[in-house]
Short mmCIF file of C-alpha atoms and ligand atoms in Angstrom, two decimals:
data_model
loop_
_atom_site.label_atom_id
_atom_site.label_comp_id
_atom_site.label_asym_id
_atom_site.label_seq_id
_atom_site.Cartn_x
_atom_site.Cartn_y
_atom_site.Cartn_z
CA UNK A 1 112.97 123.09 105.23
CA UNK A 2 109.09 124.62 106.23
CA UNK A 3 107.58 121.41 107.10
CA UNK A 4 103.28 121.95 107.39
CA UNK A 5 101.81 118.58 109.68
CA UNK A 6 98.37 118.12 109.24
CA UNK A 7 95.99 114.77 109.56
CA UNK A 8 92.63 113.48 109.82
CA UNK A 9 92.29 111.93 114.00
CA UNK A 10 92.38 115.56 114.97
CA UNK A 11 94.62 117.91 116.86
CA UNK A 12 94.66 115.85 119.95
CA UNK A 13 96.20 112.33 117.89
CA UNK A 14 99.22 110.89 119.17
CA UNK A 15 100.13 109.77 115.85
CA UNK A 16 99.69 113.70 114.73
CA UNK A 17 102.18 114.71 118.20
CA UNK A 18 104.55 111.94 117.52
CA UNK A 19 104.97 112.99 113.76
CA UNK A 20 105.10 116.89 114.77
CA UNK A 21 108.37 115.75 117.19
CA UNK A 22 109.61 113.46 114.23
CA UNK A 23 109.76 116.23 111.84
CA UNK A 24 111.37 118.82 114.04
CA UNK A 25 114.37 117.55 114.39
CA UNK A 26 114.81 117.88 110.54
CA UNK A 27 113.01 121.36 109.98
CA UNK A 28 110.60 124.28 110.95
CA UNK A 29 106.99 122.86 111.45
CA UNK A 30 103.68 124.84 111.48
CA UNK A 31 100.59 122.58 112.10
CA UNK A 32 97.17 122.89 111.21
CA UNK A 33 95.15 119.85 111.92
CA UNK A 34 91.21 119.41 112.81
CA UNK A 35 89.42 120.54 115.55
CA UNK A 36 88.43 116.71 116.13
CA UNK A 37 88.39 113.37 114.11
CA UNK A 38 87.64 113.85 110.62
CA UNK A 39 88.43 110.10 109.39
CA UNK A 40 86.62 109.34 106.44
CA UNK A 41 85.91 112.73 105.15
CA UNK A 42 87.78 112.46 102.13
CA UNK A 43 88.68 115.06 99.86
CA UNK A 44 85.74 117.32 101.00
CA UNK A 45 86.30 120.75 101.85
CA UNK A 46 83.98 123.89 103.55
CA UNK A 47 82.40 125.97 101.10
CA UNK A 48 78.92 126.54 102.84
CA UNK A 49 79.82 128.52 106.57
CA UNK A 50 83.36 129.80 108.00
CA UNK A 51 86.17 127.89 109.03
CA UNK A 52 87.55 128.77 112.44
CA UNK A 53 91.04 128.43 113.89
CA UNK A 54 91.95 128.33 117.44
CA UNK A 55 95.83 128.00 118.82
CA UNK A 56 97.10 124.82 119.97
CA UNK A 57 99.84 123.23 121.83
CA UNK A 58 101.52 119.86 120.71
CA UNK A 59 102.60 118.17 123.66
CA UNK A 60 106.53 118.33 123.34
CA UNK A 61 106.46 120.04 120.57
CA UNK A 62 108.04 124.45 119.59
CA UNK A 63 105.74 124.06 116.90
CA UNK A 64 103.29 126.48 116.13
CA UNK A 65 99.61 124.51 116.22
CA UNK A 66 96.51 125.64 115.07
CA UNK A 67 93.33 123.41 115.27
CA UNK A 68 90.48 124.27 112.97
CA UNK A 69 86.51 123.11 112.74
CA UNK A 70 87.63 122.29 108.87
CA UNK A 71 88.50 119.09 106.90
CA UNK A 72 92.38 118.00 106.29
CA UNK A 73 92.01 119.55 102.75
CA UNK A 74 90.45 122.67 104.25
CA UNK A 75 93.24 122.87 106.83
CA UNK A 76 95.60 123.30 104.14
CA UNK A 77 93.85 125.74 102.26
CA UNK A 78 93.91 127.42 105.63
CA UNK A 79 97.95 127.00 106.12
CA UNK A 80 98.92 127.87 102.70
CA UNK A 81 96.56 130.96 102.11
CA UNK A 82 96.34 132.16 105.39
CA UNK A 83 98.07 130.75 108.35
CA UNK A 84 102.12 130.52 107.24
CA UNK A 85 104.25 132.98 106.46
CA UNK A 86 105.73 131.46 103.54
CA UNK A 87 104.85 128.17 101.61
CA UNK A 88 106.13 124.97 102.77
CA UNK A 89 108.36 122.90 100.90
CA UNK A 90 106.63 119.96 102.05
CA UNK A 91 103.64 118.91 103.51
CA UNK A 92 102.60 115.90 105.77
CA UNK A 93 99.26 114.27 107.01
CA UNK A 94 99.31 112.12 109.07
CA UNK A 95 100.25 109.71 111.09
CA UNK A 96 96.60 107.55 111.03
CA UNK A 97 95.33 105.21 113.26
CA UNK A 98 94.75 102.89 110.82
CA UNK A 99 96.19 102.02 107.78
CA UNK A 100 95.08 103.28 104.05
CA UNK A 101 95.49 101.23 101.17
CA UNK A 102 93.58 99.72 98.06
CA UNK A 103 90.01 101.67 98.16
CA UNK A 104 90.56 103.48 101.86
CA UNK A 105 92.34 106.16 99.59
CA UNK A 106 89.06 108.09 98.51
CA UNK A 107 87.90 107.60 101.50
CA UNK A 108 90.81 108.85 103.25
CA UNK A 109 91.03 111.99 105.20
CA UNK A 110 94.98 111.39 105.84
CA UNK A 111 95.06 111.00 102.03
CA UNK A 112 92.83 113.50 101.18
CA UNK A 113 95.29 116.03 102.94
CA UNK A 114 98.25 115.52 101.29
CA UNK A 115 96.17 115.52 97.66
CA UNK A 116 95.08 118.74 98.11
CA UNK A 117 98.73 120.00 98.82
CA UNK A 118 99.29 117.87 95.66
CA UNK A 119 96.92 120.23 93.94
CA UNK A 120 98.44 122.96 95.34
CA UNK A 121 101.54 121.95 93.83
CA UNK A 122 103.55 121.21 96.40
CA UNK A 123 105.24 117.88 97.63
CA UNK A 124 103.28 115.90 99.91
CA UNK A 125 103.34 112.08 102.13
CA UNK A 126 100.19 111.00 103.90
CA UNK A 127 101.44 108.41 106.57
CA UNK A 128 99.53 105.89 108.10
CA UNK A 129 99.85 102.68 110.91
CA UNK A 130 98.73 99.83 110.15
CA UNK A 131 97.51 99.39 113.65
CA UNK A 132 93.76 99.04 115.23
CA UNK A 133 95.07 99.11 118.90
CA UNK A 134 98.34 99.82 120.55
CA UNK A 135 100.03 102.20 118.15
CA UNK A 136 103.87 102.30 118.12
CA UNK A 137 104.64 105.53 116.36
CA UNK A 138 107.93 105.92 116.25
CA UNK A 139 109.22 104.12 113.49
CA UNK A 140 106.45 106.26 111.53
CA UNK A 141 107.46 109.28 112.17
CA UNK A 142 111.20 109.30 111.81
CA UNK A 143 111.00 107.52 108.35
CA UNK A 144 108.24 109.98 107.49
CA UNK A 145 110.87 113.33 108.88
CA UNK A 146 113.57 111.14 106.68
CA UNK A 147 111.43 110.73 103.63
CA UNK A 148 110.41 113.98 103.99
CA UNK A 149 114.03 115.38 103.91
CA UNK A 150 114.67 112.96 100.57
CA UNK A 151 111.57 114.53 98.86
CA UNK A 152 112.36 118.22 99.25
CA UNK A 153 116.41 117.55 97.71
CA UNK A 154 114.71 114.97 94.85
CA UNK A 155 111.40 117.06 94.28
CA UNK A 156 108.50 115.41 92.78
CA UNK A 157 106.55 115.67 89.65
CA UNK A 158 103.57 118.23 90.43
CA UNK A 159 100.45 116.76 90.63
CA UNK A 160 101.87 113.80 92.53
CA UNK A 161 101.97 112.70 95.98
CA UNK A 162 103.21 109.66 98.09
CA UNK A 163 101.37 107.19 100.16
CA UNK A 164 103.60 105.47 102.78
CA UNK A 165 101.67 102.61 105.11
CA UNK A 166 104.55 101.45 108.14
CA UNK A 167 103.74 98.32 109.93
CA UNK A 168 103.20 98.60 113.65
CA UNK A 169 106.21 96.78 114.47
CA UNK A 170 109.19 97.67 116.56
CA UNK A 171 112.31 99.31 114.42
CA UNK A 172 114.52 95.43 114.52
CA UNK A 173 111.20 93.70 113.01
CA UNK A 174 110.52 95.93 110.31
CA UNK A 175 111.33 93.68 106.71
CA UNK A 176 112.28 97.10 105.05
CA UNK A 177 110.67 99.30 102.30
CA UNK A 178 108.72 98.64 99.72
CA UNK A 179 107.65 100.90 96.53
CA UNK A 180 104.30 99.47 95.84
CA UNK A 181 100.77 100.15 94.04
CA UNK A 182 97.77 100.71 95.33
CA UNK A 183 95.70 97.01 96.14
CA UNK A 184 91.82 96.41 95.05
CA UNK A 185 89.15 95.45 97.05
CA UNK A 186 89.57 95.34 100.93
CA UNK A 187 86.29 95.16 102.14
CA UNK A 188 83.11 93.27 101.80
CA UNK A 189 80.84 96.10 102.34
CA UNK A 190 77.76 95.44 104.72
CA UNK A 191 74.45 97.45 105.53
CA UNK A 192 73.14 96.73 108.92
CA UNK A 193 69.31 97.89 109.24
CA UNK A 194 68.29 98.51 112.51
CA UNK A 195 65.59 99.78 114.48
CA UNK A 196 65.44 102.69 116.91
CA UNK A 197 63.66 103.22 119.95
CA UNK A 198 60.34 104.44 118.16
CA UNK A 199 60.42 101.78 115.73
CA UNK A 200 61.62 103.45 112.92
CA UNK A 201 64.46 101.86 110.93
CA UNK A 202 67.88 102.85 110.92
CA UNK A 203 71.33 102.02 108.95
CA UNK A 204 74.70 101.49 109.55
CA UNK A 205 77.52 101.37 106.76
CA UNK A 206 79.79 98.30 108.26
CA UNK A 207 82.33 95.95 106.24
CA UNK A 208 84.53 93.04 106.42
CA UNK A 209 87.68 93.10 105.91
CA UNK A 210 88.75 90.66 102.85
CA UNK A 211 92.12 88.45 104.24
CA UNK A 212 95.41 90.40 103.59
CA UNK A 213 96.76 86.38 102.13
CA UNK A 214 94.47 87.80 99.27
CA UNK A 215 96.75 90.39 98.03
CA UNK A 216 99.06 90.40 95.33
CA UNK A 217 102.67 90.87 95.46
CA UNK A 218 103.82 94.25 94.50
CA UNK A 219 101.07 95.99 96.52
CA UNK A 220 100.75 98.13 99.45
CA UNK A 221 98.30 95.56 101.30
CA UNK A 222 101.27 92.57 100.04
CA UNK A 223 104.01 94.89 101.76
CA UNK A 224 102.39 95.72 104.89
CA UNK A 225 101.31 92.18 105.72
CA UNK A 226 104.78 90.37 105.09
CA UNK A 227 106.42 93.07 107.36
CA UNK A 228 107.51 96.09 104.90
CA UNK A 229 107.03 99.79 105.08
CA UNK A 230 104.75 100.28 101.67
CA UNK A 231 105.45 103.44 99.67
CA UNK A 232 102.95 104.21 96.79
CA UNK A 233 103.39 107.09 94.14
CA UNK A 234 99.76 108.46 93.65
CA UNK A 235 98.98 110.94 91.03
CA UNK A 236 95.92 113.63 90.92
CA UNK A 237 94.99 112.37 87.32
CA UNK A 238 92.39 109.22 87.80
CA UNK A 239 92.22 108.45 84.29
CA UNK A 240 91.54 104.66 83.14
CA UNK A 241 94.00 104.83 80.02
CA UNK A 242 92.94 101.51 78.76
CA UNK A 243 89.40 101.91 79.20
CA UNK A 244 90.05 105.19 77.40
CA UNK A 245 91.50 103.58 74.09
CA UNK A 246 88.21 101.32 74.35
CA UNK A 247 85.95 103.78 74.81
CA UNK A 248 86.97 105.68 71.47
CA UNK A 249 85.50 102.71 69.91
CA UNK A 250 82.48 103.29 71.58
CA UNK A 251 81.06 106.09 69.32
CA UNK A 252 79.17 107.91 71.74
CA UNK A 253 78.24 110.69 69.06
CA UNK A 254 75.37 108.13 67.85
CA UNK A 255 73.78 108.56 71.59
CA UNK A 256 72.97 112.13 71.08
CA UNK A 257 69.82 113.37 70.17
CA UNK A 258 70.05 113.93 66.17
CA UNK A 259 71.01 117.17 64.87
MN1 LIG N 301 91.95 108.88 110.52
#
């Protein structure tokens, strides 16, 4: 199994190292992860100057490592059309600082990474902690090398990818797993206006948190709060098929100019 390990904290993450030793143990690994931290980049990728890649070592790690000044999704566009020999039968970003769930998915450089392996049709699992300090990656990574393994014999639909959040809990206290959707609203989004040192004013993007009680059952933020590993199915296609039906109704031909 050609495993490609890529993420969003950069090629100096833990959660990246631990993930990289994870996934050896089950199959060949090339990495290609960011120079530095690339969190909240999203799906973006480098159109406008080159991307550079410079070898890299993961710290107990054969792998072969490359870090590059790109995005996740640029990193593997670099992998698949340049870096590796041959395509991997599965690719993994991850694991994040941080978990990603409800709206942190567009958002989401970890995300982002496996969606554009996704695109590229093949089989992909962004992993995340659900941690802000104190990270215990281990339970991470070897479900991730094990899920891994379970996606490459089962395949997966093209154009889909999987999600998984783990709690950062030792192995005895995890509840289980979880198959989940993705939750709503996580944040109550702030602007903070500030002024700088010549009296000009200045803004920060900040947010709140909403309480994890809030979430419903059957969703990732549900899972990860009552102690489960949450796996979500994503797919590429963002279609509202309900507001679709409605919007047939709509008869937007009357909103064009007349003919
Ligand atoms: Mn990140």
């Amino acid at each position: 199994m050609r495993i490609l390990v890529t993420n969003d904290d950069g090629i100096e993450a833990e959660g990246l190292h631990a993930l990289v030793r994870a996934c050896e143990r089950v199959g060949e690994v090339t990495v290609v992860a960011p120079h530095h931290d690339r969190s909240a980049s999203g799906h973006s990728i480098t159109l406008h100057k080159p991307l550079r890649v410079q070898p890299a070592r993961i710290p107990g790690a054969r792998a072969e490592a490359w870090a590059a000044t790109g995005t996740p999704a640029d990193c593997v566009l670099l992998a698949v059309y340049g870096l590796l020999p041959a395509r991997p039968d599965v690719v993994l970003c991850g694991i994040n600082l941080g978990p990603n769930i409800g709206h942190d998915l567009t958002y989401s450089g970890t995300v982002s990474g496996a969606m554009e392996a996704a695109v590229l049709g093949i089989p992909a699992i962004a992993v995340s902690l659900d941690a802000e300090a104190d990270p215990q990656y281990e339970v991470a990574a070897s479900f991730a090398a094990a899920l891994a393994e379970q996606v490459c014999r089962r395949g997966m639909p093209p154009d889909a990818l999987l999600n998984v959040n783990v709690p950062n809990l030792d192995a005895s206290r995890i509840r289980g797993v979880q198959v989940t959707r993705q939750s709503g609203r996580r944040y109550r989004s702030r602007l903070e206006r500030r002024t700088d040192p010549r009296g000009r004013p200045y803004y920060w993007i900040a947010g709140e948190r909403t309480s994890p009680e809030d979430a419903e059952p059957g969703t990732d933020s549900h899972a990860l709060s009552h102690g489960f590993v949450s796996v979500t199915p994503l797919q590429m296609d963002l279609t509202h098929p309900a507001l679709l039906s409605a919007l047939v109704g709509w008869e937007l031909d009357g909103l064009l100019p007349r003919r």
